[in-house]
Amino acid sequence: PGVGSKALFGCLLLYDVRSCYSRLRRRHTIINIKFHVMEVRRRVMAHHNILSIPIMALTSDEDNDSHMTAGSSNLTPKKKRLQRGGDILKSEKQGHRYQKFRPEWCLNSQFKYWLKPVIGDVYRAKCSMCNKDFRADISVIKNHAIGYKHKLMASNAKPKTQNALQTFINKSQVDPLGDKVKDAELLICSYDAAHDMPFAGMDHLTPVLARCFPDSKIAQALSLKRTKTKCIVKNVIGIHEKENLTKKLQCTKFSILMDESTDISSVKTACIMVRLDDEESCGIVSYFWELCQIFSEHDVQGAEEGATAKKVIQTFHQRNINVENIVGFGSDGCSTMMGKHNLLEACKQLPRKTEDLARDIHSFMKSSSKRQAQLAQFHKFLDLDVHKILHPSQTRWLSLISVVERIVEQWNALRLFFDDKWLSEHLRAAEHIHLGLNDCYIKAYFLFLLWILPKFTEMNEYFQLSKVVVIYLHQKMSMAYKDLLLIYMKRDYVYKTDLGDINPLEKNYFLPLNQMYLACKEIKDKYDFNNPILSSLPVLDPCRALSHNERDITPSLMPLVSLLPRCTDLSDSNLQKLDDEWRRLPNLINYIPAELAKTTEPDKFWHQLYHYKDENDVKMFSVLPKFVLSAMSIPHANADCERK
């Protein structure tokens, strides 16, 4: 063969090499490619080294491998190679497409509180919490959301809350039956929370309602069990009420009520309540605010002095409530039996045997049905009603009178019963009770308690009322103190001497029976009869406020206003307007509605007076009632914390 035939043979070999390489390259078998290339090279070199340079280039290492790829790529169209899954040159590869910021990302619950667009650059996004911008790519945004720095900033930031009821009710979906079902579920959950019913009972309530009202589509569609009820009460009703109360406290004067308690796990908690003038309730009411843990085992600093006050103030700062709106604070002692200023100080003067006898009788009878049945026989023998022996509590003062009444009522039956027990069983406990029931001095102390305890119980019950009694506090304490003084002191000395100047221990003014002065001494220690605020508040009583004679005694309220600076933040002109309204009030007694003049509850009276308008639809009293209602929100007790 000639040179032409050799060139033709070389071209055929070159085509064979390129076609072989293209087929194998598509299959991604690099090792087989190199093997076949070496075989072709051997065959070409055997025929006079034809086309050795191109073939050597094809069989080179990685640098020449890319050259082969380029050769094969030129033979196969790019679209075809994409369909077959072949390789694409680096220059042919499409670069990353930048994504524009999408407004719907801001509607995502995960991003809506912090994701913002960058003004002037549609390809960038910004985090308002971290004050950092980044590429507007959903993957980049998600990675930023789970970052440590962002989580730290989010935990310290306060998210924008929305109304809980609006979240629960989706207005975008128009479903009349569904809306009625939601309303019914909200009402049932509200009833459950208002009456302190257990959530476990909700598992059986909705099936009962469905059976009771088979013709009601709403009852059949109810889906309410304990878990859903708990979530609605906590996350919907609770949050909604807290938001409403926060708005009221931000623009209203209020007082704080607090009571500390310790549960069975020894965790110290504080119940915080607020007392304010509520427009919706048309009077002074108390609302639950917060139940905060004072300190835990991991927070030993919480037990330091002043930690409780910081916790209380912090609950208001977290809701952006100005503490200048606080006008009063009510709380009892941390320990009911510690210190000289406690409610039962006078009881220390009584013999210990009196209290021990009441406790021993209850302990002897409470766990034995046989002994209770035997005691009932003595009740029938003496023609007495069979009543259970009560336990004397150490903290519930109002129950002491019931314990004393029950023991005095059954004294004879108890004495006969324990006489029999001592003679028949010779028990040490029975002997101790037997000796106490046969002691005439101990019985005299029980009879004394039966007479004196109702006086303190009635006063205690009066101060535990939820209605406004602070304006009557001074009058009530003065009457009770004077009644006790008249028991053992001369009447001329009591009536002719100011109560604040009376010395209950002055023996020169004692009556012959001078043993009962301890209670008066404790009242004198606990209550300041010369307190200028409490002694001035009675003028706010509706009867005295509408009286012309009262204006001769109290022509102006400026002395009281100066004593209560937190109850008013008025300017000089408004202070003058307040005083003018006080002077003008008795002159309008013939013009105001009769039902308003007959209102006896002070908070209701002043609230209605605030909304009273003349014939021109103008409020006649706009400053005076607000000041009076703020003063009436001063707490007289913290019993509301125990009720809640």
XYZ file of C-alpha atoms in Angstrom:
644
model
C 0.000 0.000 0.000
C 1.006 3.577 -0.690
C 1.056 6.731 1.303
C -2.607 7.475 0.526
C -3.713 4.131 1.819
C -1.687 4.684 4.993
C -3.330 8.079 5.518
C -6.777 6.555 4.953
C -5.983 3.792 7.417
C -4.794 6.371 9.952
C -8.008 8.372 9.556
C -10.062 5.247 10.082
C -8.068 4.448 13.203
C -8.520 8.006 14.445
C -12.269 7.790 13.871
C -12.304 4.424 15.635
C -10.437 5.903 18.615
C -12.703 8.935 18.856
C -15.923 6.945 18.539
C -14.677 4.402 21.078
C -13.674 7.135 23.471
C -17.026 8.933 23.100
C -19.011 5.769 23.832
C -16.918 4.865 26.843
C -16.771 8.424 28.104
C -20.541 8.570 28.208
C -20.486 5.457 30.394
C -17.968 7.082 32.786
C -15.479 4.210 32.567
C -12.164 6.042 32.633
C -10.073 2.940 33.265
C -11.454 1.144 30.207
C -10.842 4.268 28.115
C -7.145 4.271 28.934
C -6.885 0.548 28.202
C -8.444 0.883 24.711
C -6.376 3.962 23.911
C -3.161 2.087 24.676
C -4.285 -0.791 22.446
C -5.026 1.557 19.547
C -1.666 3.244 20.025
C 0.125 -0.079 19.738
C -1.693 -0.893 16.487
C -0.930 2.534 14.986
C 2.739 2.397 15.876
C 2.936 -0.956 14.133
C 1.928 0.719 10.849
C 4.813 3.123 10.437
C 3.922 5.393 13.312
C 0.997 7.055 11.456
C -0.792 9.798 13.365
C 1.314 9.127 16.413
C 1.208 12.681 17.704
C -2.610 13.055 17.784
C -2.955 9.596 19.287
C -0.244 10.379 21.880
C -2.188 13.468 22.776
C -5.317 11.402 23.195
C -3.551 8.925 25.499
C -1.908 11.526 27.751
C -2.698 11.967 31.428
C -5.224 14.261 33.088
C -4.263 17.332 31.099
C -4.806 15.546 27.804
C -7.891 13.852 29.202
C -9.642 17.179 29.252
C -8.555 17.678 25.628
C -10.213 14.385 24.647
C -13.346 15.516 26.388
C -13.296 18.698 24.407
C -12.935 16.704 21.202
C -15.791 14.439 22.047
C -17.908 17.363 23.190
C -17.498 19.004 19.831
C -18.945 15.926 18.181
C -22.092 15.644 20.360
C -24.473 18.592 20.734
C -24.841 20.076 24.200
C -28.586 19.454 24.290
C -28.067 15.803 23.399
C -25.391 15.391 26.039
C -27.704 16.889 28.645
C -30.418 14.376 27.708
C -27.956 11.481 27.871
C -26.449 12.669 31.152
C -23.039 13.343 29.645
C -20.354 15.709 30.878
C -20.635 19.454 30.424
C -17.618 21.654 30.046
C -16.899 24.069 32.866
C -17.310 26.942 30.477
C -20.674 25.530 29.414
C -22.016 25.126 32.926
C -24.640 27.675 33.944
C -23.679 29.875 36.924
C -25.717 30.233 40.148
C -28.868 32.209 39.529
C -29.357 34.916 42.146
C -32.809 34.953 43.703
C -34.824 38.061 44.441
C -36.392 38.728 47.837
C -39.911 37.316 48.037
C -42.452 39.169 50.239
C -44.278 35.924 51.086
C -41.277 34.893 53.182
C -42.318 37.545 55.694
C -45.599 35.675 56.217
C -43.793 32.541 57.365
C -44.174 32.089 61.130
C -40.480 31.230 61.366
C -39.281 34.449 59.709
C -42.034 37.054 60.088
C -40.706 38.639 63.305
C -37.226 39.468 61.983
C -36.870 39.000 58.175
C -36.876 42.302 56.260
C -35.941 43.286 52.664
C -32.875 45.432 51.997
C -33.895 48.743 50.500
C -32.102 49.301 47.197
C -30.993 45.692 46.674
C -33.652 43.137 45.741
C -31.125 40.301 45.969
C -30.373 40.834 49.689
C -32.334 40.177 52.897
C -31.849 41.534 56.418
C -32.354 40.248 59.981
C -33.759 43.022 62.191
C -32.720 41.226 65.388
C -29.070 40.636 64.457
C -28.835 43.777 62.272
C -27.159 41.712 59.567
C -27.863 41.358 55.836
C -27.230 38.311 53.650
C -28.109 36.829 50.238
C -31.842 36.476 49.572
C -31.731 32.706 49.301
C -34.155 30.516 51.242
C -31.372 28.131 52.252
C -29.250 31.012 53.527
C -32.216 32.391 55.470
C -32.932 29.022 57.081
C -29.290 28.572 58.051
C -29.308 32.011 59.654
C -32.485 31.175 61.592
C -30.869 28.138 63.244
C -27.605 29.927 64.008
C -26.452 30.339 67.611
C -26.156 34.125 67.480
C -29.622 34.555 66.022
C -31.185 32.261 68.638
C -29.459 34.223 71.384
C -30.741 37.524 70.036
C -34.248 36.110 69.564
C -34.397 34.872 73.159
C -33.643 38.375 74.458
C -35.991 40.134 72.055
C -39.722 40.443 72.624
C -41.767 39.329 69.619
C -44.708 41.345 68.485
C -47.707 39.592 69.941
C -51.071 39.525 68.330
C -54.485 39.142 69.793
C -54.902 35.547 70.899
C -58.579 35.376 69.991
C -57.868 36.619 66.465
C -55.280 33.864 66.099
C -57.753 31.254 67.259
C -60.480 32.454 64.881
C -59.381 32.414 61.245
C -61.469 35.031 59.467
C -60.246 34.074 56.012
C -62.334 30.916 56.037
C -66.039 31.646 56.000
C -67.729 28.758 57.780
C -70.833 29.768 59.784
C -71.156 26.387 61.508
C -67.442 26.248 62.254
C -67.533 29.733 63.799
C -70.462 28.760 66.004
C -68.636 25.610 67.109
C -65.578 27.684 68.016
C -67.734 30.105 69.989
C -69.293 27.198 71.867
C -65.879 25.714 72.652
C -64.646 29.079 73.921
C -67.684 29.442 76.177
C -67.262 25.931 77.578
C -63.563 26.530 78.242
C -64.356 29.874 79.882
C -66.907 28.196 82.133
C -64.383 25.510 83.031
C -61.749 28.100 83.960
C -64.135 30.403 85.843
C -65.360 27.613 88.136
C -61.995 25.870 88.665
C -63.222 22.641 87.119
C -60.663 19.897 86.340
C -59.607 19.497 82.724
C -60.018 15.716 82.974
C -63.798 16.131 83.102
C -63.830 17.560 79.584
C -63.136 14.092 78.162
C -66.698 13.125 79.093
C -68.559 16.429 78.711
C -68.734 16.755 74.918
C -70.070 13.189 74.376
C -72.786 13.907 76.952
C -73.730 17.154 75.199
C -73.894 15.351 71.857
C -76.309 12.788 73.323
C -78.391 15.401 75.131
C -78.870 17.512 71.995
C -78.976 15.108 69.017
C -80.763 17.706 66.867
C -78.020 20.304 67.374
C -75.332 20.433 64.708
C -73.119 22.483 67.018
C -73.267 19.878 69.792
C -72.501 17.108 67.315
C -69.509 19.008 65.931
C -67.912 19.764 69.297
C -64.410 18.341 69.575
C -63.156 19.310 73.005
C -61.116 17.124 75.331
C -58.736 17.844 78.159
C -55.704 18.672 76.003
C -57.536 21.114 73.751
C -59.291 22.694 76.727
C -55.993 23.251 78.486
C -54.456 24.807 75.387
C -57.417 27.140 74.801
C -57.521 28.274 78.432
C -53.774 28.811 78.602
C -52.891 30.066 75.125
C -56.112 31.794 74.031
C -58.264 32.936 76.944
C -55.373 33.473 79.337
C -53.257 35.465 76.890
C -56.262 37.499 75.720
C -57.225 38.455 79.283
C -53.605 39.272 80.147
C -53.379 41.580 77.128
C -56.585 43.382 78.117
C -55.436 43.763 81.725
C -52.063 45.090 80.554
C -53.777 47.809 78.513
C -55.817 48.822 81.567
C -52.800 49.004 83.881
C -50.878 51.141 81.397
C -53.399 53.966 81.776
C -54.959 53.403 85.231
C -53.876 53.844 88.837
C -53.799 50.527 90.689
C -52.616 48.776 93.846
C -50.737 45.518 94.359
C -51.878 42.617 96.541
C -49.381 39.872 97.276
C -49.340 36.674 99.280
C -46.549 34.127 99.511
C -47.109 30.401 99.830
C -45.097 27.197 99.894
C -46.392 24.060 98.175
C -45.579 20.447 99.069
C -42.329 20.606 97.088
C -41.058 23.548 99.194
C -41.077 25.877 96.178
C -41.623 29.446 97.298
C -44.117 31.257 95.069
C -45.787 34.647 95.237
C -49.323 35.375 94.059
C -49.545 38.913 92.682
C -52.903 40.599 92.164
C -53.850 44.111 91.119
C -56.750 46.205 92.382
C -58.068 48.973 90.153
C -61.095 50.861 88.924
C -62.439 48.868 85.985
C -64.671 50.547 83.432
C -66.187 47.231 82.355
C -67.110 46.212 85.911
C -68.147 49.766 86.872
C -66.292 49.602 90.169
C -63.180 48.592 92.098
C -62.174 44.994 91.349
C -59.174 42.731 91.930
C -57.574 40.743 89.111
C -54.965 38.014 89.146
C -51.723 39.267 87.616
C -48.880 36.786 88.058
C -47.750 33.710 89.977
C -43.976 33.960 90.088
C -41.424 31.687 91.688
C -39.316 33.592 94.200
C -36.230 31.410 93.891
C -35.263 27.843 93.087
C -32.461 25.550 94.128
C -30.485 26.733 91.093
C -31.033 30.413 91.941
C -29.764 30.903 95.466
C -29.430 34.641 94.836
C -33.214 34.853 94.764
C -33.326 34.307 98.524
C -31.436 37.523 99.268
C -32.990 40.627 100.741
C -35.040 42.608 98.255
C -35.319 39.742 95.761
C -39.105 39.503 96.175
C -39.588 43.192 95.444
C -37.417 42.921 92.334
C -39.478 39.975 91.091
C -42.703 41.919 91.574
C -41.445 45.050 89.812
C -39.987 42.956 87.002
C -43.407 41.510 86.150
C -44.637 45.042 85.376
C -41.515 46.163 83.513
C -41.826 43.182 81.172
C -45.248 44.469 80.085
C -44.155 48.121 79.750
C -46.298 49.199 82.707
C -45.225 52.355 84.498
C -44.667 51.643 88.201
C -45.651 55.247 88.922
C -49.251 54.070 88.465
C -48.959 52.004 91.667
C -50.741 53.783 94.541
C -50.815 51.089 97.232
C -49.444 47.746 98.356
C -51.094 45.099 100.539
C -49.408 42.049 102.034
C -49.257 40.072 105.246
C -46.207 38.821 107.163
C -43.998 36.133 105.695
C -44.457 34.008 108.816
C -47.771 34.016 110.613
C -46.310 33.076 113.979
C -43.055 35.094 113.995
C -42.413 38.501 115.496
C -44.317 40.582 117.949
C -46.734 41.980 115.350
C -48.945 38.983 114.525
C -52.643 38.366 114.833
C -52.486 35.882 117.716
C -50.068 37.730 120.001
C -52.707 38.026 122.702
C -53.263 34.264 122.679
C -49.815 33.830 124.210
C -51.305 35.129 127.446
C -53.695 32.156 127.533
C -52.475 28.911 129.138
C -50.997 26.377 126.746
C -53.317 23.722 128.139
C -56.281 25.360 126.404
C -54.898 24.855 122.904
C -53.410 21.441 123.744
C -56.769 20.173 124.972
C -58.503 21.064 121.696
C -55.775 19.352 119.644
C -55.618 16.250 121.842
C -59.385 15.696 121.651
C -59.312 15.861 117.852
C -56.266 13.577 117.592
C -57.847 11.010 119.921
C -61.104 10.830 117.928
C -60.209 11.422 114.274
C -58.832 7.979 113.306
C -61.139 5.665 115.259
C -64.675 4.964 114.083
C -65.248 2.912 117.239
C -64.492 5.838 119.542
C -66.716 8.141 117.483
C -69.591 5.641 117.773
C -69.055 5.374 121.531
C -69.057 9.174 121.876
C -72.337 9.311 119.946
C -73.944 7.170 122.674
C -73.061 9.808 125.279
C -74.553 12.469 122.991
C -77.842 10.577 122.893
C -77.736 10.045 126.644
C -77.446 13.810 127.226
C -79.898 14.609 124.391
C -77.268 16.431 122.300
C -76.888 16.608 118.549
C -74.142 14.372 117.171
C -71.483 16.636 115.703
C -67.950 15.886 114.580
C -64.984 17.203 116.547
C -63.211 19.909 114.522
C -59.482 20.384 114.043
C -57.963 23.677 115.281
C -55.956 25.093 112.379
C -52.847 27.168 112.993
C -53.330 29.525 110.062
C -57.095 29.731 109.459
C -58.075 32.135 112.207
C -61.772 32.179 111.320
C -62.076 28.460 112.109
C -61.039 28.887 115.762
C -64.469 30.074 116.828
C -66.057 26.937 115.331
C -63.640 24.698 117.263
C -64.354 26.463 120.548
C -68.124 26.384 119.994
C -68.055 22.643 119.250
C -66.023 21.765 122.369
C -68.163 23.935 124.667
C -71.319 22.431 123.140
C -70.127 18.859 123.799
C -68.226 19.552 127.030
C -70.371 17.340 129.263
C -70.515 14.480 126.748
C -66.749 14.646 126.243
C -66.119 14.685 129.994
C -68.235 11.556 130.558
C -66.658 9.794 127.576
C -63.058 10.412 128.685
C -63.876 9.576 132.294
C -64.977 6.162 131.066
C -61.919 5.790 128.810
C -59.512 6.687 131.611
C -61.102 4.246 134.058
C -61.428 1.361 131.586
C -58.342 1.594 129.358
C -55.871 3.607 131.483
C -54.435 5.375 128.425
C -52.059 8.281 129.031
C -53.727 10.371 126.306
C -57.163 9.710 127.782
C -55.891 10.630 131.257
C -54.459 13.931 130.006
C -57.758 14.883 128.318
C -59.731 13.697 131.370
C -57.778 16.046 133.643
C -58.238 18.974 131.257
C -62.019 18.526 130.928
C -62.381 18.409 134.707
C -60.316 21.582 135.219
C -62.674 24.493 135.918
C -60.053 27.104 134.941
C -59.597 25.623 131.489
C -63.360 25.620 131.015
C -63.423 29.279 132.067
C -60.879 30.098 129.359
C -63.005 28.284 126.767
C -66.046 30.281 127.834
C -63.990 33.477 127.589
C -62.890 32.561 124.057
C -66.494 31.778 123.159
C -67.353 35.365 124.095
C -64.368 37.292 122.729
C -63.554 35.440 119.493
C -66.756 36.483 117.640
C -65.791 40.140 118.078
C -62.506 39.604 116.244
C -63.995 37.149 113.766
C -66.638 39.626 112.641
C -64.018 42.329 112.176
C -61.746 39.924 110.301
C -64.571 38.831 108.005
C -65.451 42.451 107.321
C -61.927 43.293 106.209
C -61.829 40.252 103.939
C -64.709 41.538 101.829
C -63.903 42.145 98.183
C -65.912 45.375 98.024
C -64.505 48.783 98.928
C -64.164 49.163 102.710
C -60.994 51.233 102.936
C -62.960 54.446 103.457
C -64.717 52.827 106.431
C -61.551 51.262 107.845
C -60.809 53.997 110.379
C -64.395 54.137 111.603
C -64.634 50.356 111.991
C -61.347 50.078 113.880
C -62.285 52.969 116.166
C -65.608 51.358 117.082
C -64.043 47.962 117.774
C -61.240 49.494 119.824
C -63.662 51.588 121.852
C -65.940 48.599 122.543
C -63.033 46.639 123.972
C -61.832 49.584 126.048
C -65.255 49.991 127.621
C -65.085 46.402 128.881
C -62.494 47.165 131.531
C -61.896 50.965 131.518
C -63.960 53.860 132.830
C -66.378 55.325 130.328
C -65.486 58.969 131.049
C -61.847 58.328 130.226
C -62.698 56.491 126.992
C -65.189 59.037 125.657
C -63.350 62.210 126.677
C -59.905 61.162 125.448
C -58.795 60.895 121.863
C -58.384 57.248 120.860
C -54.814 57.806 119.763
C -53.909 59.130 123.218
C -55.603 56.422 125.299
C -53.209 54.139 127.133
C -54.860 50.709 127.476
C -52.436 49.819 130.299
C -53.269 52.824 132.493
C -54.336 51.112 135.714
C -55.757 54.277 137.268
C -58.722 54.060 134.885
C -59.338 50.322 135.233
C -62.643 48.941 136.362
C -62.514 46.338 139.152
C -62.287 43.528 136.593
C -59.045 44.430 134.932
C -57.824 41.178 133.473
C -58.864 41.676 129.857
C -56.635 44.388 128.440
C -54.407 42.346 126.145
C -56.581 42.590 123.053
C -56.730 46.387 123.278
C -52.975 46.573 123.633
C -52.507 44.561 120.438
C -54.996 46.704 118.514
C -53.122 49.807 119.644
C -49.849 48.254 118.439
C -51.242 47.144 115.067
C -53.284 50.186 114.061
C -52.281 53.832 114.071
C -55.343 55.835 115.069
C -53.520 59.068 114.172
C -52.920 58.028 110.552
C -53.867 61.126 108.501
C -54.811 59.223 105.343
C -57.128 56.616 106.863
C -58.753 59.197 109.110
C -59.487 61.429 106.083
C -60.840 58.797 103.679
C -64.323 58.567 105.321
C -65.260 61.905 103.707
C -65.426 60.024 100.388
C -68.502 58.123 101.536
C -71.412 59.052 99.205
C -73.635 60.217 102.071
C -70.983 62.553 103.441
C -69.912 63.702 99.985
C -73.481 64.843 99.196
C -74.011 66.482 102.588
C -73.986 70.275 103.007
C -72.995 69.918 106.644
C -69.884 68.024 105.636
C -68.653 71.073 103.733
C -68.413 72.939 107.035
C -66.033 70.236 108.292
C -64.234 69.462 105.029
C -64.600 72.457 102.701
C -61.701 71.352 100.481
C -60.068 68.094 99.417
C -56.620 69.628 98.958
C -55.280 68.247 102.284
C -56.257 64.727 101.212
C -54.862 65.251 97.710
C -51.512 66.295 99.187
C -51.431 63.076 101.241
C -52.005 60.929 98.129
C -49.640 62.300 95.469
C -49.584 59.020 93.527
C -53.356 59.071 93.088
C -53.189 62.160 90.951
C -50.779 63.677 88.457
C -52.887 66.724 87.782
C -51.732 70.189 86.870
C -52.605 73.251 88.931
C -55.654 74.014 86.805
C -57.008 70.499 87.160
C -56.369 70.551 90.904
C -58.493 73.649 91.116
C -61.146 71.935 88.997
C -61.108 68.954 91.373
C -61.677 71.231 94.353
C -64.452 73.105 92.533
C -66.241 69.853 91.731
C -66.028 68.844 95.408
C -67.596 72.130 96.503
C -70.293 71.979 93.809
C -71.362 68.372 94.446
C -73.915 68.992 97.293
C -75.643 71.686 95.232
C -76.609 69.146 92.562
C -78.283 66.652 94.852
C -81.703 67.711 93.568
C -80.662 67.391 89.914
C -78.816 64.120 89.745
C -80.863 60.948 89.092
C -82.587 59.406 92.102
C -81.000 55.992 91.564
C -77.565 57.631 91.666
C -78.312 59.439 94.918
C -79.538 56.184 96.484
C -76.422 54.202 95.536
C -74.751 53.063 98.759
C -71.718 51.265 97.358
C -69.042 53.963 97.121
C -67.209 52.695 94.038
C -70.482 52.289 92.117
C -71.579 55.786 93.128
C -68.398 57.541 91.997
C -68.211 55.516 88.806
C -71.749 56.503 87.831
C -71.037 60.099 88.803
C -68.059 60.137 86.439
C -70.335 59.225 83.506
C -73.135 61.626 84.528
C -73.781 64.305 81.862
C -75.909 67.429 81.759
C -78.505 68.389 79.163
C -75.720 69.424 76.760
C -74.139 65.986 76.942
C -71.118 67.294 78.873
C -69.600 65.512 81.855
C -70.181 67.526 85.003
C -67.607 65.658 87.118
C -64.557 64.564 85.164
C -61.699 65.025 87.665
C -63.075 64.381 91.154
C -64.390 60.820 90.536
C -61.087 59.698 88.982
C -59.161 60.839 92.053
C -61.643 59.237 94.446
C -61.619 55.908 92.580
C -57.818 55.890 92.579
C -57.839 56.445 96.344
C -60.391 53.667 96.809
C -58.116 51.208 95.026
C -55.789 51.303 98.057
C -55.996 47.761 99.496
C -57.395 47.066 102.946
C -56.393 43.365 102.980
C -54.833 40.696 100.768
C -57.607 38.124 101.159
C -58.230 38.197 97.395
C -54.923 36.361 96.875
C -56.162 33.497 99.038
C -59.457 33.325 97.168
C -57.728 33.043 93.782
